[in-house]
XYZ file of C-alpha atoms in Angstrom:
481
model
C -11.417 16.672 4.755
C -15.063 16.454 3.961
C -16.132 19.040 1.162
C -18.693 19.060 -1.546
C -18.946 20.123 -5.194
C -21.505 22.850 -5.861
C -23.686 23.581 -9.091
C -20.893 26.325 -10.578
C -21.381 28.462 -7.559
C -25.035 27.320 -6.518
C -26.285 24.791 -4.555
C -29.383 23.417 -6.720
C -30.852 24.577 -9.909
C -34.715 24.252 -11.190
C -34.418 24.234 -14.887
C -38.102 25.265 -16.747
C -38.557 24.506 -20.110
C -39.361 26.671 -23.339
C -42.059 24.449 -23.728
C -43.081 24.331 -20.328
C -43.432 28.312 -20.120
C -45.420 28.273 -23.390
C -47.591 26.048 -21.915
C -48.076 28.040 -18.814
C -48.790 31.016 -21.385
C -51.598 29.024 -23.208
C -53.473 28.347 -19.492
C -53.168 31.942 -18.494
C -54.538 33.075 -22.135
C -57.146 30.685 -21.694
C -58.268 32.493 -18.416
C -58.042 35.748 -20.137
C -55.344 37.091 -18.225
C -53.004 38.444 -20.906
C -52.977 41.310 -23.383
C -55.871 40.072 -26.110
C -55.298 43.385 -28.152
C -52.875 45.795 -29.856
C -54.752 49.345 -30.452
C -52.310 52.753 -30.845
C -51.945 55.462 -32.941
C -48.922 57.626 -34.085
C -48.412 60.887 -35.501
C -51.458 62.315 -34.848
C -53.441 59.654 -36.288
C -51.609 58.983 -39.537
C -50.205 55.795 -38.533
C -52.748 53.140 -36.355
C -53.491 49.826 -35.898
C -56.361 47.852 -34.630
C -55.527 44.233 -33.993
C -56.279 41.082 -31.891
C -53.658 38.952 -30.618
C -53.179 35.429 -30.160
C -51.478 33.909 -27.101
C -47.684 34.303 -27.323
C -45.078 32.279 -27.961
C -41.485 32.958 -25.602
C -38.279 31.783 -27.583
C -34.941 31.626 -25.507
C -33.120 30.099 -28.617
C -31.411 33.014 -29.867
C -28.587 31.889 -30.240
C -26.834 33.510 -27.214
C -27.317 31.881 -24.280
C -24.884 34.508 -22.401
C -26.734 37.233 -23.201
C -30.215 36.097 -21.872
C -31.961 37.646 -24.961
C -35.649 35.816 -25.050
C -37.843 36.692 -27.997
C -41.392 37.382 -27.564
C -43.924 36.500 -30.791
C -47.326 37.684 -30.796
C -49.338 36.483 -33.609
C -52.250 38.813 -35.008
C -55.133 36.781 -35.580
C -56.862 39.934 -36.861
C -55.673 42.933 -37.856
C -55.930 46.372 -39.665
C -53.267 48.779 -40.023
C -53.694 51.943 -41.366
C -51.065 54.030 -42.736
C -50.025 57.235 -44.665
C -48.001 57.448 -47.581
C -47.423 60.437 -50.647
C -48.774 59.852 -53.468
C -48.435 62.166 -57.527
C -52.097 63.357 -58.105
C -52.576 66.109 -60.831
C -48.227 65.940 -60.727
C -48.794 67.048 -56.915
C -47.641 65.281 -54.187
C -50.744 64.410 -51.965
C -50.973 62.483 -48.429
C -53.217 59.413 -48.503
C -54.551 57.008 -46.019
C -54.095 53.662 -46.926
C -55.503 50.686 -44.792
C -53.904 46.943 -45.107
C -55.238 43.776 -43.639
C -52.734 42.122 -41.792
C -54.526 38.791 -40.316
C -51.735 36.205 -39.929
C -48.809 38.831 -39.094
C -46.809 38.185 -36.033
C -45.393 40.794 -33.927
C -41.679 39.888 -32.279
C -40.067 41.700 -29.313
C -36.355 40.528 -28.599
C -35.816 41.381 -24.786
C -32.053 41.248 -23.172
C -33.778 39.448 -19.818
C -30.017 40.666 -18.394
C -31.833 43.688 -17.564
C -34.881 42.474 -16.161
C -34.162 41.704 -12.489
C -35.438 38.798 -10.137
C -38.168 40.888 -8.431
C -38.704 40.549 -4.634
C -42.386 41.618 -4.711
C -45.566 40.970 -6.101
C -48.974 42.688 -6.294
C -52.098 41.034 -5.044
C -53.953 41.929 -8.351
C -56.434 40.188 -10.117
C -54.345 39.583 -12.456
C -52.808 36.668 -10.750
C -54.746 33.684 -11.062
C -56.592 32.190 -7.861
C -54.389 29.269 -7.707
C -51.222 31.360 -7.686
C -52.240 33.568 -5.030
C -53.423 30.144 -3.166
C -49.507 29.073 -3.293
C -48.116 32.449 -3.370
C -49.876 32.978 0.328
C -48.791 30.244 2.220
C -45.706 32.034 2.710
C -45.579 34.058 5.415
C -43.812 37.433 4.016
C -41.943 37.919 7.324
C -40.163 34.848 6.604
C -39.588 34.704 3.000
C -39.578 36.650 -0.152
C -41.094 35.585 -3.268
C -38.745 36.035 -6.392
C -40.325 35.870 -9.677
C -38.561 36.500 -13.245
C -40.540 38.481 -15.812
C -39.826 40.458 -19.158
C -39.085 43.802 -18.030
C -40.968 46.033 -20.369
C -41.311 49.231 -18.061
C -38.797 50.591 -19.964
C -39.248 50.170 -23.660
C -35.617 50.578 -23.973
C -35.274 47.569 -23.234
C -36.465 46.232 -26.388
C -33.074 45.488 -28.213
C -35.223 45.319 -31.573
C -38.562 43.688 -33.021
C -39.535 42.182 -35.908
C -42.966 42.518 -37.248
C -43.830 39.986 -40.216
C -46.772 40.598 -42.428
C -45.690 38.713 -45.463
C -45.255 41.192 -47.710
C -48.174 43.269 -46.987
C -46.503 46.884 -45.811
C -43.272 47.846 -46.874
C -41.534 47.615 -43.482
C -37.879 48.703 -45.170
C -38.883 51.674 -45.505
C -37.470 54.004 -42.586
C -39.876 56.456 -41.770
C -42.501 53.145 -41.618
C -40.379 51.544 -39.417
C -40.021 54.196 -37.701
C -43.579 54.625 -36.997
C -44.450 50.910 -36.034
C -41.552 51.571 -33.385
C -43.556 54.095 -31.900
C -46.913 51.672 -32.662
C -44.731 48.697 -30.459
C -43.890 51.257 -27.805
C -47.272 52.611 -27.379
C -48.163 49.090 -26.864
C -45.967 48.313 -24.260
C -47.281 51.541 -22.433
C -50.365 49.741 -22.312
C -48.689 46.628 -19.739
C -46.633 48.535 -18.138
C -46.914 48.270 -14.335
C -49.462 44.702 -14.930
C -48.428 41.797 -12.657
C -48.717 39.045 -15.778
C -46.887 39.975 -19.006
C -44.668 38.113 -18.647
C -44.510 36.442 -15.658
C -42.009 33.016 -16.102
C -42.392 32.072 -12.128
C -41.851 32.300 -8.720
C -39.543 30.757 -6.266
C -39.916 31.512 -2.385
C -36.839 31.747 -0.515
C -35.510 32.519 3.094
C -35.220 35.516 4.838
C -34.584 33.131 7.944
C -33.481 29.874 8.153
C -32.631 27.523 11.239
C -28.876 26.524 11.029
C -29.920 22.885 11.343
C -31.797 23.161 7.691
C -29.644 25.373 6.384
C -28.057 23.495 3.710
C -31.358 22.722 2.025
C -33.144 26.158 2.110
C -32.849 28.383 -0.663
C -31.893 31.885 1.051
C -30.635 33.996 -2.380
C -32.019 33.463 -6.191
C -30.665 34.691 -9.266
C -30.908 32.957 -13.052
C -29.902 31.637 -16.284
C -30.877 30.649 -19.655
C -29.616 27.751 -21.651
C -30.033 28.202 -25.462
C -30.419 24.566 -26.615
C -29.737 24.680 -31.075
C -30.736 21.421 -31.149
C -33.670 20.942 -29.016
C -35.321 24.547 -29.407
C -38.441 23.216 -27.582
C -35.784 22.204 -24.153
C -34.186 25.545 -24.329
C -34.633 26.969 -20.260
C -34.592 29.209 -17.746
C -32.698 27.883 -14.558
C -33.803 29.262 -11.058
C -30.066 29.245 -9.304
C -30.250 28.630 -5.362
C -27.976 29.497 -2.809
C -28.561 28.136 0.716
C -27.528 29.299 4.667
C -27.292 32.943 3.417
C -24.197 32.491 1.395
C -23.565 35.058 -1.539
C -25.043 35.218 -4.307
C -22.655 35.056 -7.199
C -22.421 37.332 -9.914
C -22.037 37.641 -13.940
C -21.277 34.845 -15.487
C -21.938 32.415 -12.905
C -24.412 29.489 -13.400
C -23.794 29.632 -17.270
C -23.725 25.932 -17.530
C -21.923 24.225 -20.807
C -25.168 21.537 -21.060
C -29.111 21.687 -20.951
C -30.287 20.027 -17.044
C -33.420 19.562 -18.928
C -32.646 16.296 -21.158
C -35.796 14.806 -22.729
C -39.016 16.308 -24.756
C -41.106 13.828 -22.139
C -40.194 16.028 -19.039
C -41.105 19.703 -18.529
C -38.376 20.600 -16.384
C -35.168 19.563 -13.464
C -34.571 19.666 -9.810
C -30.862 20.053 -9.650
C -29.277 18.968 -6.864
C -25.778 19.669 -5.286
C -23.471 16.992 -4.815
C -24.051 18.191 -0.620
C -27.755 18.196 -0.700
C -27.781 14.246 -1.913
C -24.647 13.194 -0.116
C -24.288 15.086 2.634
C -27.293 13.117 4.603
C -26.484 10.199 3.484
C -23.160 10.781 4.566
C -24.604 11.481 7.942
C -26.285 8.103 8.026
C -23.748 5.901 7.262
C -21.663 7.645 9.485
C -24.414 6.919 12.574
C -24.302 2.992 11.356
C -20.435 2.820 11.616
C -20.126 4.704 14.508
C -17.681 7.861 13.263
C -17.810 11.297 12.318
C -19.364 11.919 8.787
C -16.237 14.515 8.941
C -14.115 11.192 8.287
C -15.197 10.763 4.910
C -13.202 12.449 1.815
C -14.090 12.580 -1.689
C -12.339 11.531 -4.410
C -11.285 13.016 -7.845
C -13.940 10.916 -9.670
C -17.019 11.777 -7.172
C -16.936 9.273 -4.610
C -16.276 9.447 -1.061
C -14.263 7.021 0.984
C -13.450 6.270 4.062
C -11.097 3.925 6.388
C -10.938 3.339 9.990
C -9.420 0.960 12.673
C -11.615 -1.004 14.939
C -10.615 -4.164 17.657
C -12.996 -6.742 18.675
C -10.561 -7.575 22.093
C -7.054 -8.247 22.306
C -6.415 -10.620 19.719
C -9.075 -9.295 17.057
C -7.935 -6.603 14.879
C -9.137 -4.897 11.744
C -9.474 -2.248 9.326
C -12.904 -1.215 7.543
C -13.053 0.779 4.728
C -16.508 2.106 2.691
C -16.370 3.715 -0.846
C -19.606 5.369 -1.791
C -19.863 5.238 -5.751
C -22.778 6.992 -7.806
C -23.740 4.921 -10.659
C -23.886 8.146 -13.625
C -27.041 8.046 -15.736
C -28.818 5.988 -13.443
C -30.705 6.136 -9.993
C -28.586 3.824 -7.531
C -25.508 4.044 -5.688
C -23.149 1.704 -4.701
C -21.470 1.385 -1.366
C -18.068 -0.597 -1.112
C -17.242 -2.438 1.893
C -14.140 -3.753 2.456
C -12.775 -5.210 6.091
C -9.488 -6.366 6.555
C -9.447 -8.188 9.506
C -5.960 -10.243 11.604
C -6.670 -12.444 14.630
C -3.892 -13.339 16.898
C -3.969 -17.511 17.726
C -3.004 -18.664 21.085
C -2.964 -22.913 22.298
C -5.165 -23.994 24.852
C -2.348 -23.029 27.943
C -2.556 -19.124 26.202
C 1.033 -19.362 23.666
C 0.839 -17.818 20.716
C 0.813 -19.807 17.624
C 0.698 -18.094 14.954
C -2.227 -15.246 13.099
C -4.977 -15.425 10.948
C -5.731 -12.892 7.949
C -8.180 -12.160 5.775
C -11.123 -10.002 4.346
C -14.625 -9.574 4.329
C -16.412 -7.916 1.613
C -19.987 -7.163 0.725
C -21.407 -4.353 -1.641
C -24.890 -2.466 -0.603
C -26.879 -1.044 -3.346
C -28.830 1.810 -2.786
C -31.773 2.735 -5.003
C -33.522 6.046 -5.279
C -37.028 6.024 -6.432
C -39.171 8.896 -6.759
C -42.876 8.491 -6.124
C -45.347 10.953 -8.593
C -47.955 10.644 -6.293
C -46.760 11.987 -2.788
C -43.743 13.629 -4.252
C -41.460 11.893 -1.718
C -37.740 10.139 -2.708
C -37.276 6.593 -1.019
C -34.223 4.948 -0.994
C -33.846 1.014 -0.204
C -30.793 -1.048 -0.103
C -30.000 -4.422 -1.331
C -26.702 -6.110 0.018
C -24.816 -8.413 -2.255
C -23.062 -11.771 -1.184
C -20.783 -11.725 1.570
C -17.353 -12.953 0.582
C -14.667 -13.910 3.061
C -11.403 -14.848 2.550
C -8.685 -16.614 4.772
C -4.815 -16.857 5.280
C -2.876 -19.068 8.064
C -0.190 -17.762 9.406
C 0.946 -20.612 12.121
C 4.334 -20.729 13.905
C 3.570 -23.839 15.377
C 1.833 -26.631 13.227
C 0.299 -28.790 15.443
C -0.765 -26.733 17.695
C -2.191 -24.028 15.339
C -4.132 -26.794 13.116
C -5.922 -28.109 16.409
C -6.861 -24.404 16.784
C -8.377 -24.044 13.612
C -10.973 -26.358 14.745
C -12.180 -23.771 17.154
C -11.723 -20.791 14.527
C -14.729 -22.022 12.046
C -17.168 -21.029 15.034
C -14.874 -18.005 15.759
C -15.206 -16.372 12.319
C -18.729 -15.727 13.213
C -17.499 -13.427 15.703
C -14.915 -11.889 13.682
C -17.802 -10.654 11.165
C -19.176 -9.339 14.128
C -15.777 -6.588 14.635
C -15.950 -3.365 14.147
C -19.780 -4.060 14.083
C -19.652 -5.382 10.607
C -23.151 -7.550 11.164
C -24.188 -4.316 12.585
C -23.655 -2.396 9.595
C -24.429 -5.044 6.735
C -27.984 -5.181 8.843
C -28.908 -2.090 9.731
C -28.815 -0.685 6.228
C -31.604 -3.261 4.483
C -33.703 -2.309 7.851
C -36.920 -0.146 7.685
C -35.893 1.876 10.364
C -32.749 3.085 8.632
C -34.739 3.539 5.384
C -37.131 5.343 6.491
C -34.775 8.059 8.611
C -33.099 8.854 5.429
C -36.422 8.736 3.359
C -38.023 11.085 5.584
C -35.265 13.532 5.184
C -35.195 13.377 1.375
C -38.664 13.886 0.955
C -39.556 16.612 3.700
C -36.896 18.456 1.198
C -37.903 17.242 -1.812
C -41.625 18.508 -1.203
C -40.511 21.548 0.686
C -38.474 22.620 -2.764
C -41.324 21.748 -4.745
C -43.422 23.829 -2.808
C -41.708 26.365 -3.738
C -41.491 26.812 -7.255
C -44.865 28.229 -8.460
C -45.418 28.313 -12.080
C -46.961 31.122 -13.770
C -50.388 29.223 -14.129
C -50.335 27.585 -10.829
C -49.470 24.582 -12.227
C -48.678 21.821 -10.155
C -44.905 20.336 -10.530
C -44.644 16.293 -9.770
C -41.488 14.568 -9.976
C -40.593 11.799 -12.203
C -37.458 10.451 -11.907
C -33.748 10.507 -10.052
C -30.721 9.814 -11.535
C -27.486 10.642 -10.607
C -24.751 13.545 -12.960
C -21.092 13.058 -13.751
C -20.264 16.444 -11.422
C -21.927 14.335 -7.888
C -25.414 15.955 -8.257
C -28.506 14.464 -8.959
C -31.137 15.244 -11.421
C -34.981 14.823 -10.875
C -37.075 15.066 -13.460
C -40.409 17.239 -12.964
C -43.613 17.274 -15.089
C -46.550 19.386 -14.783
C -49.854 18.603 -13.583
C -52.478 21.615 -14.800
């Protein structure tokens, strides 16, 4: 029985960077659409502070990846905060205002993103940048929805704690301080409540509708992840989960993977891809080649898929061909196995039998996946190996079966021809072939892409493919501002 592995419970993952989001938070700061300043007052007045912020810096590394905490640092590039505290004059108590620079201080918000949900909606403000409405409106709103994760603050609530550093300069142990500075941090979330961009991490369309034939590759449902990485803080990411053909979308504590899908400092994020979404077509292919049912294939316990079948070239002419896919781990080819087992029946010139002939044919086709940055397309070629054939006799009558031998070197042409063995060792180094399966890979590939829309508008190019111990397949994105 054919079946598939999915991505625990999902059927492809896009995996964004820390690194990549903080980028994406420098270009929108640089087209001033984020907060630039912290101004708010508390208890009538006695408490304020008058600052200008830096861009901000998102930190999923909290050590937690269950909980989805992200921490939020806002450094104060200038600052003034005023503040009241009781002071002995004359041996009375007296209320004074005292102002402290605080240039260099850094304001942190921890927010539990478990709260925050995957919004279905977006406002046309001006807040979004021109080249994310540009993406953001090529998709027709009948058809799709366009989910985008964000820091909730519209509830300050949500703000499990903060942290606000000034090195020393206010006594922020003391209670009633803290206090106040709560109230400071709250009044400036008040002030982006409601705003499209703080903090927008991205978007991802997905279907409202989708035609069974494509079903498999379009996303239809959208929830997410983080990954805390401890030992590559900057890799630490958000992963987009995907469902496709309107399946379910699963719950808590799904898509909580044990490993970081983004693997290097020299990429800025992952296409994830289900062990169905790379084999599944190919599958398909090899099945048209052979001439069976893609249903005949099974998989294997170590992510393979194999396959046997009879086939006759006439009466005498029997065989047996079997194909074992294999994905090379860690790199960007696959292997397929072929193995033919072929017996043909030996008559004398008057028609007696005299005896059989055995033997196998083998060959190996190596299929490589390349991924082209420029169009954004996946092509796979194939390279066949040496053919190697292999004989047995089998005579009942010497003689006679030795003079027929003479006639069997031209007829082993035409026993690599059962089962349409030429056929298939042919057809799969052939353009045609090639580019049938290309063109499938890459109307997906660019479709996905298309898709994802960083915060910034950002454009994502692919890098490279290689294949994952679990039957999925990993391409590597960067980002092209």
């Amino acid at each position: 029985m054919l079946t598939y592995q999915n991505l625990n419970g999902f059927d492809m993952v896009y995996a964004v960077s820390q690194q990549t989001i903080n980028a994406q938070l420098q270009l929108l700061w640089a087209m001033d659409m984020l907060p630039t300043t912290w101004k708010a007052e508390a208890a009538e007045g006695l408490y304020s502070i008058d600052a200008e912020l830096g861009c901000p810096v998102v930190d999923f590394n909290t050590g937690d990846s269950s909980s989805r905490t992200a921490k939020l640092t806002m450094p104060l590039t200038k600052a003034n905060f005023h503040y009241a505290k009781i002071v002995m004059e004359d041996g009375k108590p007296a209320v004074v205002q005292t102002t402290k620079e605080l240039s260099g201080s850094n304001l942190s918000l921890f927010v539990n993103m478990s709260l925050a949900e995957l919004a279905s909606t977006y406002q046309n403000q001006d807040s979004i940048p021109d080249e994310v409405k540009r993406q953001l409106e090529q998709f027709d709103t009948s058809m799709f929805s366009i989910q985008h994760l964000f820091l909730n603050f519209e509830d300050a609530n949500l703000l499990k704690s903060f942290d606000f550093q000034t090195n020393g300069a206010i006594p922020t142990d003391q209670p009633e301080l803290t206090g106040q500075i709560r109230n400071l941090v709250e009044a400036f979330i008040e002030t982006i409540k409601g705003n499209d961009n703080p903090y927008i991490f991205g978007y991802y369309a997905v279907d409202k509708i989708s035609e069974p034939s494509q079903a498999t590759w379009q996303p239809t449902g959208c929830t997410y992840s983080i990954y805390s990485d401890a030992h590559f803080a900057s890799r630490s990411s958000i992963n987009y989960l995907l469902v496709t053909d309107h399946k379910t979308v699963p719950g808590s504590g799904a898509g909580m993977f044990p490993h970081n899908w983004v693997m290097s400092d020299k990429v800025e994020g992952s296409f994830v891809l289900s062990q169905a979404l790379v084999m599944d077509p190919l599958l398909q292919s090899l099945a048209n080649v052979l001439s069976i049912d893609k249903t005949q294939f099974s998989p294997t316990n170590n992510n393979q898929f194999f396959v046997s079948f009879e086939s006759r070239l006439d009466k005498n002419t029997k065989g047996k061909t079997t194909c074992t896919l294999v994905p090379l781990v860690g790199t960007k080819q696959m292997a397929v196995h072929f193995n033919i087992d072929y017996n043909t029946d030996m008559h004398d010139l008057a028609g007696s039998y005299i005896g059989y002939v055995d033997g196998t044919i083998k060959w190996t086709t190596t299929l490589t996946f390349e991924v082209d940055t420029i169009k954004s397309s996946v092509n796979v070629s194939a390279e066949n190996s040496e053919v190697i054939t292999t004989k047995k006799d089998h005579p009942n009558a010497l003689g006679k079966f030795e003079h027929a031998l003479a006639v069997f070197a031209d007829f082993i042409i035409t026993v690599f021809t059962f089962g349409q063995v030429d056929d298939v060792f042919q057809d799969l180094i052939r353009k045609d072939w090639q580019k049938t399966i290309n063109t499938g890979y890459s109307t997906q590939m660019n479709s996905m892409k298309a898709r994802a829309i960083l915060p910034g508008g950002s454009e994502i190019m692919f890098k490279d493919a290689q294949f994952y111990d679990n039957g999925s397949m990993i391409v590597a994105t960067t980002v092209k501002n």
